[in-house]
Structures are given as C-alpha cells and as structure tokens.
Tab-separated table of C-alpha atoms in Angstrom:
chain	number	residue	atom	x	y	z
A	1	MET	CA	88.279	-27.504	-16.838
A	2	ASN	CA	87.862	-28.744	-13.286
A	3	LYS	CA	86.978	-26.427	-10.398
A	4	SER	CA	90.406	-26.557	-8.778
A	5	ASN	CA	92.329	-25.640	-11.945
A	6	TYR	CA	89.820	-22.901	-12.711
A	7	LYS	CA	90.362	-21.266	-9.306
A	8	ILE	CA	94.135	-21.428	-9.657
A	9	ILE	CA	94.051	-19.849	-13.124
A	10	VAL	CA	91.599	-17.122	-12.106
A	11	TRP	CA	93.496	-16.055	-9.013
A	12	ALA	CA	96.821	-16.240	-10.840
A	13	ILE	CA	95.436	-13.785	-13.426
A	14	ILE	CA	94.100	-11.497	-10.702
A	15	ILE	CA	97.480	-11.522	-8.930
A	16	ILE	CA	99.231	-10.681	-12.208
A	17	GLY	CA	96.731	-7.860	-12.839
A	18	ILE	CA	97.353	-6.473	-9.356
A	19	ALA	CA	101.132	-6.797	-9.829
A	20	ILE	CA	100.940	-4.807	-13.082
A	21	ARG	CA	99.070	-2.027	-11.278
A	22	LEU	CA	101.523	-2.025	-8.395
A	23	ILE	CA	104.470	-1.724	-10.803
A	24	GLN	CA	102.758	1.265	-12.427
A	25	PHE	CA	102.011	2.740	-9.002
A	26	PHE	CA	105.559	2.420	-7.671
A	27	PHE	CA	106.975	3.735	-10.948
A	28	ASN	CA	105.641	7.003	-9.503
A	29	ARG	CA	105.357	9.050	-12.685
A	30	SER	CA	105.009	12.816	-12.478
A	31	LEU	CA	101.634	14.351	-11.767
A	32	MET	CA	99.820	15.465	-14.908
A	33	LEU	CA	98.236	18.906	-15.171
A	34	SER	CA	94.762	17.393	-14.695
A	35	GLU	CA	95.959	15.598	-11.549
A	36	VAL	CA	97.815	18.476	-9.949
A	37	SER	CA	94.921	20.844	-10.693
A	38	LEU	CA	92.794	18.678	-8.394
A	39	ALA	CA	95.594	17.796	-5.965
A	40	VAL	CA	96.303	21.388	-4.920
A	41	SER	CA	92.856	21.577	-3.308
A	42	VAL	CA	93.181	18.142	-1.693
A	43	ILE	CA	96.537	18.812	-0.036
A	44	ASP	CA	95.512	22.268	1.188
A	45	HIS	CA	93.795	21.513	4.499
A	46	ASN	CA	92.441	25.059	4.617
A	47	VAL	CA	90.243	24.194	1.632
A	48	SER	CA	87.003	22.299	2.249
A	49	VAL	CA	86.389	19.402	-0.114
A	50	PHE	CA	82.668	20.072	0.270
A	51	LYS	CA	82.972	23.432	-1.471
A	52	PRO	CA	83.919	24.341	-5.070
A	53	LEU	CA	87.557	23.566	-5.778
A	54	ALA	CA	90.320	25.665	-7.291
A	55	ASN	CA	91.270	25.472	-10.993
A	56	ASN	CA	87.690	24.706	-12.096
A	57	GLN	CA	87.984	21.159	-10.799
A	58	VAL	CA	84.978	18.970	-9.995
A	59	ALA	CA	84.988	15.544	-8.321
A	60	PRO	CA	82.603	13.476	-6.153
A	61	VAL	CA	82.757	14.534	-2.505
A	62	PHE	CA	83.362	11.082	-0.957
A	63	PHE	CA	86.176	10.511	-3.450
A	64	LEU	CA	87.719	13.801	-2.318
A	65	CYS	CA	87.239	12.842	1.333
A	66	PHE	CA	89.201	9.627	0.825
A	67	LEU	CA	91.972	11.495	-1.022
A	68	ARG	CA	92.159	13.962	1.877
A	69	PHE	CA	92.303	11.061	4.336
A	70	PHE	CA	95.245	9.415	2.563
A	71	VAL	CA	97.269	12.635	2.298
A	72	SER	CA	96.511	13.398	5.953
A	73	VAL	CA	97.944	10.016	6.961
A	74	PHE	CA	100.727	9.519	4.404
A	75	GLY	CA	101.661	13.048	3.355
A	76	ASN	CA	101.356	14.986	0.091
A	77	SER	CA	103.284	12.611	-2.177
A	78	GLU	CA	102.052	11.363	-5.545
A	79	MET	CA	101.646	7.878	-4.057
A	80	ALA	CA	99.444	9.124	-1.224
A	81	LEU	CA	97.256	10.980	-3.706
A	82	ARG	CA	97.001	7.914	-5.961
A	83	ALA	CA	96.522	5.278	-3.257
A	84	PHE	CA	92.712	5.357	-3.239
A	85	PRO	CA	92.298	5.003	-7.046
A	86	LEU	CA	94.779	2.100	-6.882
A	87	ILE	CA	92.817	0.330	-4.131
A	88	MET	CA	89.564	0.729	-6.051
A	89	SER	CA	91.175	-0.650	-9.207
A	90	ILE	CA	92.425	-3.723	-7.306
A	91	LEU	CA	89.074	-4.314	-5.597
A	92	THR	CA	87.353	-4.310	-8.988
A	93	PHE	CA	88.838	-7.716	-9.909
A	94	PRO	CA	86.867	-10.028	-7.573
A	95	PHE	CA	83.549	-8.307	-8.300
A	96	LEU	CA	84.188	-8.393	-12.051
A	97	LYS	CA	84.883	-12.132	-11.712
A	98	LEU	CA	81.660	-12.574	-9.762
A	99	PHE	CA	79.565	-10.628	-12.272
A	100	VAL	CA	80.884	-12.467	-15.340
A	101	GLU	CA	80.534	-15.863	-13.633
A	102	GLN	CA	76.879	-15.177	-12.860
A	103	ALA	CA	76.028	-13.523	-16.174
A	104	SER	CA	77.868	-15.861	-18.578
A	105	LYS	CA	78.121	-19.222	-16.752
A	106	ASN	CA	81.258	-19.707	-18.839
A	107	LYS	CA	84.654	-20.259	-17.207
A	108	ILE	CA	86.674	-19.461	-20.313
A	109	VAL	CA	84.855	-16.147	-20.782
A	110	VAL	CA	85.597	-15.297	-17.138
A	111	ILE	CA	89.300	-16.055	-17.650
A	112	LEU	CA	89.438	-14.026	-20.883
A	113	THR	CA	87.655	-11.086	-19.233
A	114	LEU	CA	90.095	-11.021	-16.328
A	115	ILE	CA	93.088	-11.213	-18.657
A	116	LEU	CA	91.806	-8.320	-20.758
A	117	TYR	CA	91.001	-6.289	-17.655
A	118	SER	CA	94.492	-6.965	-16.308
A	119	ILE	CA	96.315	-5.771	-19.411
A	120	ALA	CA	94.072	-2.937	-20.669
A	121	PRO	CA	96.458	0.068	-20.656
A	122	LEU	CA	93.791	2.719	-19.993
A	123	LEU	CA	92.724	0.877	-16.837
A	124	ILE	CA	96.347	0.476	-15.766
A	125	ARG	CA	96.945	4.179	-16.287
A	126	TYR	CA	93.933	5.337	-14.259
A	127	SER	CA	94.714	2.904	-11.459
A	128	SER	CA	97.526	5.349	-10.595
A	129	GLU	CA	95.961	8.694	-11.399
A	130	VAL	CA	94.425	11.293	-9.095
A	131	LYS	CA	91.031	10.944	-10.740
A	132	GLN	CA	87.807	9.156	-9.832
A	133	TYR	CA	87.436	6.959	-12.916
A	134	THR	CA	88.600	3.680	-11.320
A	135	VAL	CA	86.000	4.349	-8.614
A	136	ASP	CA	83.360	4.602	-11.353
A	137	ALA	CA	84.397	1.190	-12.719
A	138	PHE	CA	84.524	-0.354	-9.238
A	139	PHE	CA	80.997	0.660	-8.290
A	140	THR	CA	79.726	-0.417	-11.701
A	141	VAL	CA	80.859	-4.024	-11.283
A	142	LEU	CA	80.077	-4.070	-7.547
A	143	LEU	CA	76.453	-3.018	-8.065
A	144	LEU	CA	75.934	-5.155	-11.181
A	145	SER	CA	77.302	-8.262	-9.482
A	146	LEU	CA	75.018	-7.601	-6.529
A	147	ALA	CA	71.980	-6.866	-8.713
A	148	ILE	CA	72.111	-10.252	-10.465
A	149	SER	CA	73.013	-12.243	-7.361
A	150	ASN	CA	70.685	-14.405	-5.271
A	151	ARG	CA	71.779	-13.074	-1.891
A	152	ARG	CA	69.033	-12.961	0.729
A	153	ASN	CA	69.976	-9.428	1.773
A	154	LYS	CA	70.487	-8.282	-1.813
A	155	TYR	CA	68.045	-5.374	-1.727
A	156	LEU	CA	69.346	-4.044	1.574
A	157	LEU	CA	72.895	-4.082	0.193
A	158	LEU	CA	71.738	-2.441	-3.032
A	159	LEU	CA	70.038	0.281	-1.024
A	160	ILE	CA	73.116	0.996	1.118
A	161	LEU	CA	75.845	0.621	-1.498
A	162	GLY	CA	73.823	2.270	-4.264
A	163	SER	CA	73.070	5.279	-2.081
A	164	ALA	CA	76.728	5.580	-1.068
A	165	SER	CA	77.919	5.245	-4.670
A	166	ILE	CA	76.112	8.478	-5.607
A	167	PHE	CA	78.615	10.366	-3.431
A	168	PHE	CA	81.592	8.495	-4.928
A	169	SER	CA	80.793	8.701	-8.640
A	170	ASN	CA	79.217	11.347	-10.862
A	171	VAL	CA	78.188	8.812	-13.498
A	172	ILE	CA	76.924	5.919	-11.365
A	173	VAL	CA	73.322	7.161	-11.633
A	174	LEU	CA	73.283	5.640	-15.129
A	175	ILE	CA	74.066	2.218	-13.683
A	176	LEU	CA	71.568	2.661	-10.830
A	177	PHE	CA	68.828	3.617	-13.296
A	178	SER	CA	69.689	0.585	-15.457
A	179	ILE	CA	69.607	-1.740	-12.429
A	180	GLY	CA	66.286	-0.320	-11.265
A	181	LEU	CA	64.818	-0.762	-14.748
A	182	PHE	CA	66.060	-4.343	-15.084
A	183	LEU	CA	64.870	-5.412	-11.623
A	184	THR	CA	61.476	-3.824	-12.255
A	185	PHE	CA	61.002	-5.793	-15.488
A	186	GLN	CA	62.346	-8.946	-13.852
A	187	ASN	CA	59.903	-8.765	-10.942
A	188	THR	CA	56.776	-7.508	-12.678
A	189	HIS	CA	54.822	-10.593	-11.541
A	190	HIS	CA	56.396	-10.766	-8.064
A	191	ARG	CA	54.649	-8.005	-6.138
A	192	LYS	CA	56.495	-8.469	-2.860
A	193	THR	CA	59.897	-8.232	-4.543
A	194	LEU	CA	58.697	-5.433	-6.810
A	195	ARG	CA	57.803	-3.352	-3.767
A	196	LYS	CA	61.377	-3.818	-2.510
A	197	VAL	CA	62.736	-2.708	-5.876
A	198	ILE	CA	60.555	0.394	-5.925
A	199	GLY	CA	61.543	1.200	-2.344
A	200	VAL	CA	65.246	0.902	-3.125
A	201	CYS	CA	64.898	3.072	-6.242
A	202	PHE	CA	62.958	5.687	-4.267
A	203	ILE	CA	65.735	5.913	-1.655
A	204	TRP	CA	68.326	6.189	-4.445
A	205	LEU	CA	66.301	9.028	-5.924
A	206	LEU	CA	66.189	10.816	-2.568
A	207	PHE	CA	69.944	10.537	-2.130
A	208	PHE	CA	70.572	11.734	-5.673
A	209	GLY	CA	68.254	14.689	-5.039
A	210	LEU	CA	70.207	15.485	-1.886
A	211	TYR	CA	73.538	15.228	-3.692
A	212	TYR	CA	72.247	17.361	-6.562
A	213	ALA	CA	70.939	20.054	-4.219
A	214	LEU	CA	74.153	20.184	-2.166
A	215	PHE	CA	76.895	19.757	-4.768
A	216	ILE	CA	75.598	20.174	-8.339
A	217	HIS	CA	72.823	22.788	-8.448
A	218	ASN	CA	74.154	26.244	-9.355
A	219	HIS	CA	77.744	25.061	-9.189
A	220	PRO	CA	80.072	27.960	-10.111
A	221	THR	CA	81.985	25.863	-12.687
A	222	LYS	CA	78.870	24.983	-14.697
A	223	ASP	CA	79.452	27.502	-17.501
A	224	PHE	CA	83.162	26.703	-17.668
A	225	MET	CA	82.497	22.946	-17.840
A	226	ASN	CA	79.840	23.313	-20.519
A	227	LYS	CA	82.270	25.312	-22.627
A	228	TYR	CA	85.232	23.011	-21.919
A	229	TRP	CA	83.277	19.838	-22.757
A	230	ASP	CA	81.226	21.318	-25.609
A	231	PHE	CA	82.800	18.926	-28.126
A	232	ALA	CA	81.704	15.947	-25.959
A	233	PHE	CA	77.978	16.674	-25.971
A	234	MET	CA	76.131	14.653	-28.594
A	235	PRO	CA	75.047	16.901	-31.461
A	236	THR	CA	71.365	16.744	-32.356
A	237	ASP	CA	71.364	18.320	-35.816
A	238	PHE	CA	70.838	15.071	-37.700
A	239	GLY	CA	70.804	16.854	-41.034
A	240	LYS	CA	74.596	17.229	-40.847
A	241	LEU	CA	77.131	14.528	-41.668
A	242	ASP	CA	79.272	15.520	-38.656
A	243	THR	CA	76.428	14.542	-36.342
A	244	TRP	CA	76.391	10.997	-37.695
A	245	LEU	CA	80.175	10.731	-37.528
A	246	TRP	CA	80.410	12.046	-33.951
A	247	LEU	CA	79.338	8.859	-32.137
A	248	PRO	CA	81.504	6.423	-34.144
A	249	ASN	CA	84.497	8.737	-33.641
A	250	GLU	CA	83.963	8.923	-29.871
A	251	LEU	CA	83.462	5.167	-29.507
A	252	ILE	CA	86.484	4.322	-31.644
A	253	LEU	CA	88.657	6.777	-29.699
A	254	PHE	CA	87.570	5.292	-26.368
A	255	PHE	CA	88.086	1.724	-27.585
A	256	LYS	CA	91.490	2.579	-29.036
A	257	ASN	CA	92.645	4.141	-25.766
A	258	LEU	CA	91.224	1.278	-23.724
A	259	ILE	CA	93.321	-1.406	-25.391
A	260	LEU	CA	96.006	0.427	-27.417
A	261	LEU	CA	96.573	3.564	-25.354
A	262	ASN	CA	100.070	4.715	-26.301
A	263	LEU	CA	100.517	3.107	-29.697
A	264	LYS	CA	101.614	5.670	-32.276
A	265	THR	CA	99.345	6.448	-35.213
A	266	ASN	CA	100.528	4.266	-38.090
A	267	TRP	CA	99.400	1.256	-40.099
A	268	ILE	CA	100.090	-1.088	-37.166
A	269	LEU	CA	97.680	0.844	-34.965
A	270	TYR	CA	94.967	0.807	-37.630
A	271	ALA	CA	95.479	-2.906	-38.267
A	272	LEU	CA	95.288	-3.830	-34.577
A	273	LEU	CA	92.360	-1.489	-34.011
A	274	GLY	CA	90.545	-3.102	-36.942
A	275	ILE	CA	91.197	-6.641	-35.661
A	276	ASN	CA	90.084	-5.856	-32.122
A	277	SER	CA	87.038	-3.928	-33.330
A	278	CYS	CA	85.966	-7.036	-35.260
A	279	ILE	CA	86.430	-9.096	-32.089
A	280	LEU	CA	84.237	-6.636	-30.183
A	281	ILE	CA	81.490	-6.786	-32.826
A	282	LEU	CA	81.657	-10.582	-32.927
A	283	GLY	CA	81.303	-10.609	-29.146
A	284	PHE	CA	78.203	-8.425	-29.276
A	285	LEU	CA	76.643	-10.624	-31.971
A	286	TYR	CA	77.479	-13.779	-30.000
A	287	VAL	CA	75.891	-12.355	-26.850
A	288	ALA	CA	72.757	-11.339	-28.777
A	289	LYS	CA	72.451	-14.630	-30.663
A	290	ASN	CA	72.852	-16.750	-27.538
A	291	LYS	CA	70.468	-14.555	-25.526
A	292	PHE	CA	72.741	-13.450	-22.729
A	293	TRP	CA	70.066	-10.955	-21.772
A	294	ILE	CA	71.758	-9.615	-18.646
A	295	ILE	CA	74.952	-8.720	-20.490
A	296	LEU	CA	73.040	-7.366	-23.467
A	297	PHE	CA	70.842	-5.180	-21.256
A	298	TYR	CA	73.709	-3.714	-19.245
A	299	THR	CA	75.699	-3.186	-22.432
A	300	LEU	CA	73.003	-1.171	-24.193
A	301	ILE	CA	70.967	0.699	-21.569
A	302	PRO	CA	73.729	2.642	-19.746
A	303	ILE	CA	75.304	3.830	-22.983
A	304	LEU	CA	71.937	4.895	-24.418
A	305	LEU	CA	71.157	6.787	-21.222
A	306	HIS	CA	74.576	8.419	-21.354
A	307	LEU	CA	73.990	9.554	-24.934
A	308	GLY	CA	70.616	10.947	-23.904
A	309	ILE	CA	71.956	13.112	-21.082
A	310	SER	CA	74.885	14.098	-23.295
A	311	ALA	CA	72.464	15.405	-25.927
A	312	LEU	CA	70.806	17.429	-23.147
A	313	HIS	CA	74.221	18.867	-22.157
A	314	LEU	CA	73.985	17.302	-18.708
A	315	TYR	CA	77.071	15.054	-18.818
A	316	PRO	CA	79.785	14.745	-21.509
A	317	PHE	CA	80.302	11.590	-23.556
A	318	HIS	CA	84.029	11.244	-24.074
A	319	GLY	CA	87.154	9.248	-23.267
A	320	ARG	CA	87.851	8.867	-19.570
A	321	LEU	CA	84.249	9.716	-18.681
A	322	LEU	CA	83.335	6.355	-20.239
A	323	LEU	CA	85.689	4.342	-18.044
A	324	TYR	CA	82.751	3.100	-15.949
A	325	TYR	CA	81.616	1.317	-19.125
A	326	SER	CA	84.963	-0.416	-19.743
A	327	PRO	CA	83.952	-3.687	-17.971
A	328	MET	CA	81.101	-4.199	-20.460
A	329	VAL	CA	83.376	-3.523	-23.445
A	330	ILE	CA	85.937	-5.985	-22.139
A	331	ILE	CA	83.271	-8.639	-21.514
A	332	LEU	CA	82.117	-8.295	-25.135
A	333	MET	CA	85.719	-8.683	-26.308
A	334	ALA	CA	86.035	-11.813	-24.180
A	335	PHE	CA	82.945	-13.259	-25.842
A	336	GLY	CA	84.360	-12.366	-29.271
A	337	ILE	CA	87.587	-14.236	-28.547
A	338	TYR	CA	85.590	-17.134	-27.129
A	339	PHE	CA	83.510	-17.303	-30.318
A	340	LEU	CA	86.666	-17.570	-32.436
A	341	TYR	CA	88.039	-20.122	-29.953
A	342	GLU	CA	84.916	-22.250	-30.463
A	343	LEU	CA	85.290	-22.101	-34.231
A	344	ALA	CA	88.962	-23.089	-34.032
A	345	LEU	CA	88.177	-25.879	-31.570
A	346	LYS	CA	85.971	-27.543	-34.162
A	347	VAL	CA	88.990	-27.738	-36.449
A	348	ASN	CA	91.789	-28.541	-34.026
A	349	LYS	CA	92.260	-28.243	-30.261
A	350	ARG	CA	95.808	-26.924	-30.609
A	351	LEU	CA	94.585	-24.316	-33.112
A	352	SER	CA	92.037	-23.050	-30.587
A	353	PHE	CA	94.796	-22.230	-28.083
A	354	TRP	CA	96.800	-20.505	-30.811
A	355	VAL	CA	93.772	-18.338	-31.585
A	356	ILE	CA	93.466	-17.209	-27.959
A	357	GLY	CA	97.217	-16.635	-27.705
A	358	LEU	CA	97.391	-14.529	-30.862
A	359	LEU	CA	94.303	-12.446	-30.079
A	360	LEU	CA	95.486	-11.628	-26.560
A	361	GLY	CA	99.120	-11.429	-27.608
A	362	ASN	CA	98.539	-8.574	-30.053
A	363	ILE	CA	97.264	-6.365	-27.217
A	364	ILE	CA	100.074	-7.378	-24.860
A	365	ALA	CA	102.775	-6.891	-27.500
A	366	ALA	CA	101.383	-3.517	-28.589
A	367	ASN	CA	101.526	-2.110	-25.044
A	368	THR	CA	104.606	-3.769	-23.529
A	369	ALA	CA	106.986	-1.193	-25.004
A	370	TYR	CA	105.035	1.612	-23.301
A	371	PHE	CA	104.944	0.104	-19.816
A	372	PRO	CA	105.239	1.557	-17.241
A	373	ILE	CA	103.042	4.278	-18.698
A	374	LYS	CA	104.420	7.817	-18.852
A	375	LYS	CA	102.397	10.964	-19.517
A	376	GLU	CA	103.892	14.315	-18.425
A	377	GLU	CA	107.294	13.670	-16.888
A	378	ILE	CA	108.109	17.134	-15.570
A	379	LYS	CA	110.216	15.637	-12.743
A	380	GLU	CA	112.704	14.410	-15.342
A	381	SER	CA	112.908	17.907	-16.852
A	382	ILE	CA	113.375	19.500	-13.426
A	383	GLU	CA	116.159	17.027	-12.572
A	384	TYR	CA	117.902	17.805	-15.860
A	385	VAL	CA	117.767	21.550	-15.210
A	386	GLU	CA	119.043	21.053	-11.639
A	387	SER	CA	121.971	19.012	-12.928
A	388	ASN	CA	122.937	21.542	-15.615
A	389	ILE	CA	122.049	25.022	-14.356
A	390	VAL	CA	124.958	27.291	-13.511
A	391	PRO	CA	125.156	30.577	-11.570
A	392	GLY	CA	123.765	33.528	-13.505
A	393	GLN	CA	121.124	31.516	-15.361
A	394	GLN	CA	117.384	31.887	-14.674
A	395	ILE	CA	114.284	29.737	-15.167
A	396	TYR	CA	111.030	30.526	-16.924
A	397	VAL	CA	108.183	28.088	-16.135
A	398	TYR	CA	105.748	28.052	-19.027
A	399	GLY	CA	101.966	28.129	-18.328
A	400	HIS	CA	100.916	24.475	-18.246
A	401	ALA	CA	103.944	23.574	-16.109
A	402	VAL	CA	103.247	26.128	-13.376
A	403	LEU	CA	100.988	24.096	-11.075
A	404	ALA	CA	103.200	20.996	-11.215
A	405	PHE	CA	106.324	23.130	-10.637
A	406	GLN	CA	104.731	24.738	-7.582
A	407	TYR	CA	103.590	21.358	-6.254
A	408	TYR	CA	107.079	19.869	-6.534
A	409	LYS	CA	108.570	23.019	-5.024
A	410	LYS	CA	106.376	22.553	-1.924
A	411	ARG	CA	107.401	18.899	-1.858
A	412	GLY	CA	111.072	19.895	-1.801
A	413	ILE	CA	111.818	18.226	-5.137
A	414	VAL	CA	112.560	21.607	-6.729
A	415	ASN	CA	115.764	22.957	-5.157
A	416	PHE	CA	116.915	26.012	-7.083
A	417	GLU	CA	118.870	28.178	-4.664
A	418	ASN	CA	119.768	31.763	-5.598
A	419	VAL	CA	118.092	31.316	-8.978
A	420	LYS	CA	115.543	33.717	-10.404
A	421	VAL	CA	112.389	31.742	-11.315
A	422	TRP	CA	109.664	33.292	-13.443
A	423	CYS	CA	106.518	31.377	-12.545
A	424	HIS	CA	103.057	32.928	-12.928
A	425	GLU	CA	99.797	31.314	-11.883
A	426	ASP	CA	97.791	32.977	-14.663
A	427	ARG	CA	96.892	30.083	-16.966
A	428	ILE	CA	95.907	32.357	-19.859
A	429	PHE	CA	99.531	32.351	-20.741
A	430	HIS	CA	100.358	32.060	-24.408
A	431	SER	CA	100.502	35.655	-25.684
A	432	GLU	CA	101.696	36.942	-22.296
A	433	SER	CA	104.573	34.454	-22.334
A	434	LYS	CA	105.986	35.878	-25.561
A	435	LEU	CA	105.898	39.380	-24.108
A	436	GLU	CA	107.599	38.190	-20.926
A	437	ALA	CA	110.225	36.278	-22.891
A	438	LYS	CA	111.219	39.467	-24.685
A	439	LEU	CA	111.888	41.122	-21.346
A	440	LEU	CA	114.259	38.407	-20.153
A	441	LYS	CA	118.014	38.875	-20.400
A	442	GLY	CA	120.799	36.334	-20.315
A	443	GLU	CA	120.734	32.566	-20.456
A	444	THR	CA	117.299	31.254	-19.462
A	445	TRP	CA	115.950	27.757	-18.923
A	446	PHE	CA	112.405	27.325	-20.301
A	447	LEU	CA	110.471	24.540	-18.577
A	448	PHE	CA	107.484	22.988	-20.393
A	449	SER	CA	104.907	20.348	-19.436
A	450	HIS	CA	101.497	19.093	-20.585
A	451	ILE	CA	102.761	18.898	-24.160
A	452	ASN	CA	100.835	16.194	-25.965
A	453	ARG	CA	98.923	15.816	-29.199
A	454	VAL	CA	95.564	16.285	-27.492
A	455	SER	CA	96.104	19.522	-25.584
A	456	GLY	CA	98.865	22.018	-24.918
A	457	TYR	CA	100.902	20.849	-27.912
A	458	SER	CA	100.184	23.687	-30.367
A	459	ASP	CA	101.001	26.391	-27.787
A	460	TYR	CA	104.246	24.615	-26.903
A	461	LYS	CA	105.308	24.262	-30.552
A	462	ASP	CA	104.414	27.868	-31.290
A	463	MET	CA	106.354	29.157	-28.282
A	464	LEU	CA	109.342	26.967	-29.139
A	465	LYS	CA	109.278	28.293	-32.706
A	466	PHE	CA	109.232	31.843	-31.341
A	467	LEU	CA	112.223	31.135	-29.096
A	468	LYS	CA	114.190	29.509	-31.925
A	469	GLN	CA	113.575	32.526	-34.132
A	470	ASN	CA	114.621	35.016	-31.467
A	471	GLY	CA	117.277	33.236	-29.457
A	472	ILE	CA	119.921	30.528	-29.549
A	473	ILE	CA	119.190	27.104	-28.044
A	474	LEU	CA	122.239	26.101	-26.022
A	475	GLN	CA	120.888	22.902	-24.426
A	476	ARG	CA	117.737	20.842	-24.769
A	477	PHE	CA	116.069	18.005	-22.893
A	478	GLU	CA	112.901	16.339	-24.155
A	479	THR	CA	110.942	13.560	-22.481
A	480	VAL	CA	107.353	12.293	-22.508
A	481	GLY	CA	105.003	15.280	-22.163
A	482	SER	CA	107.693	17.646	-20.879
A	483	ALA	CA	110.820	19.466	-22.017
A	484	ALA	CA	113.476	21.945	-20.915
A	485	TYR	CA	115.534	24.287	-23.101
A	486	LEU	CA	118.431	26.584	-22.238
A	487	ILE	CA	118.188	29.637	-24.488
A	488	ASP	CA	120.439	32.677	-24.785
A	489	MET	CA	117.863	35.479	-24.496
A	490	ASN	CA	120.444	38.198	-25.266
A	491	GLN	CA	119.781	37.439	-28.944
A	492	ILE	CA	116.205	38.775	-28.755
A	493	ASP	CA	115.763	42.176	-30.271
A	494	ASN	CA	113.620	44.312	-27.966
C-alpha cells in the first residue's frame, strides 16, 4: 500500500467515525438518570463545581469546568451538556492513529484499529453522554502516543499534559504510572534522560497529591460510593469459586458492551461474542509472539494496576470505568484480524479480503439495527402523555424519572397546564410509591424511566404488577428505558 492511498483510507475512516458520532449526537436522545444526576449540578450556576455535587455524583473538576463552560455559552440543552465528551471522542482519532503507527509499524493494523474504534458501540454511546469516560480514553492515547514518540520536547509535553490530565480523569494515574515505569526501564542506561523521567514523575506525583488533598480526601460520598460499587471491587478470598469467576465475568461483560452493546441475549450474541473473543486472544498471542513490547506492556500493566487498587477498594473495576482501556482492547482485536488476514493471504489474496470483511462485518451488522443508540427515552413518554392527557387526569412521576422530568420541565419541554403532577425528589421511592398510589383518585398517568435489565427494572416491574392488580390500564406507551401508563385509580380499594 503506497503512502498516498494509505493517507486517503485512514482519513476516510476517521471522517466516517466522526460522522457516526455526529449522527448519534444530533439524534439527541433523552438524558439518562446517571447523566441528569450530574447535569443538575452543572446547570445550576449557584453550585460550585469545586465542591461535592448533588445526588452523590463525582467527576473530575476540569471536566466539570468544561461542562459548565459549554452550558454557560450554549444553554442547558442536552447537546450543550454533551458537547465536550463529543469533542474529546473526535480528538481521540488522530492520536490513536499516531500511537498505533509508532507502536506497530503496520499500516493494515492502523486501518483495522481505526475501523474498530469508529464502529465500537460503547464508544459511540459515550461520545454523546454527560460522563467523563471519553476524556479518559482521549488522555490515554494522547499520553501514550507522546510517551513513545521521538519529539525533542517530549518530556516537557508529558509534564504539562500529564499534570493537567490528573484534573480531567480519575483513572489516568494508572496510565501515568505505566508510562513512568516504562520510560524508567527504557532509560536505565541513559542517566541524563532518566533524570528527566524522574523529574516528570515527581511533578506528576505532586499534582496528584494536590488533587487528592483538594478533591478526594474525606470526600462526603466515599461511604456511599464504596457501598454502591461494592460488587466492582476485586474479591480477595481466593478460596471461593466466585472470586476466580469475578474477573472473567467483568472482562467478558466489558468486551461484550464494547463491541456488541445492545444485542439481545440469545445464541447470536453468544456466537458473535465467542468469535470476537477468539480474535482478541489471537491478537494478544500475535503481539506477544512478535515481541511488540510497547503494546504488550501498555496492555498488561494498566489493567494489573487497576485490579490492584480495586482489591484495595480504591477504585472500582467495572464496565464504563474501563473505557480508558478500550484503545488497547481494540488494538489487540486489530492484530487478531491481521493475523487471520495473513493466514488467508497465504492461501489466496481474495480470501484475505473476505476474512477482513466478514470479521468486521459481524460487528457492523450486529449493531446497525440499534443505531442511533437509545437508552432511557423519557422525552418520548412525555410527548405521548402530552398528546393524550385530557382535563381531569393527573400525573404521577415514579422515582427514577423524577430528576429527568424536573430537568425537562425547566427546559420547557414539559408543558402540563392545569394538571396535578405528583413528583417527589426522594429517591428512596419504591414502598412509598405504593402507599401514594393508593391515595390517588381518578385517572392517573404513571411516568417511568431508567427501566433496564441492569438497574431500576425490578422496581418498575413490581410497581406495574401492583398497579395492574389494583387498577385498570386504560392506555400504555412503552419505549426504550421508559414507559407511560394511564390507569383508573378508582379501582383501588383503600
């Protein structure tokens, strides 16, 4: 492949990847509970982003500052809140290209990596979500590409950007530690350079100490977070089978969500997950066999460090908190596909292209039906209620939908005039909701959100069962992660 064609292909893939993210962004899905829980503090200019946030939310302070900047300039819309994560996701592409080019010296692997990064549904989702995880991934590839470069001002840039990254990402210290370790080993016999490395690491340590003292030490949400994320701390009782199953389960779940996010649990999911897991393993073996030491090091060390601090209950090891690691997983997958491409090429050149097409095509085909990605579409439920509510009816907003309902009410999207709305901020809602429901009279719309198989689903199903047993459902509307039901509450026996 000549240099000119390579550049055209690479930038065409990057443009397609950006276009996919822009489509998702302008689709403008409803804010999820996890997003709106953070957003209420960001859009309230009376709340300092340098102090503990409402709703037990925690996020890096510079990330919050940029969110506040965008809503100050562009207003409190979903797009304004999601603009910074989108920009960080887009900026990741050129630095990922740079890192893989330097680490692999293989144009096909670079192309495969960029394709996989473009189409990975978890990365597409978080590119338009009011969370810091795309920022984690951005700083990971930015710092790694800089660490293995030959720039003359490399250590100055590492010092500045690495220090800044501590205030943008809670997990970037794992990458900084890995970079410091690698550069120390690399320059053991180069004293002048080693002194620079030690100096940079010392400054990083000072900035982390400052950040820890100001924003982490004695944080009021510590006990809540430890309880909330208890399942995501690595167990250390190695005499139990569950301890040995915990890590494979977490890794498989993350990998499944990364490439097959919304695919329903059935034999197709298991088949595709099995195929792509084999590709990932083949990629790791290929990297190890061919001594791609840089990729191998940055694949193993950060994840081992993460497991270590997880076992110490310092930082959870689960799902979206691993998004910073997604570039390394995708690079390994690219190497796995390349390995199979090499094998096929020995047989037939046309076969080799079929191999690449089929291996990438299974991921694209599995996710196309679920694009743009939806999660908790409470706006659709609100619009349905607005279109169908009649005088004399009332609305009951069920627990997990409260914050989103209040957000959209402030935005002017909720326009219920002369309608009684029951909407309580208390999020310990399940048993209280049944008691409140029994007190309601007449036809009542029940508005639900945050109903998914991971969280909120059992409470929703239980409440719906209660309402069916005690009232008559007159109308229903169900969409992704949200629902609305009109129920005649006169049937409930008080």
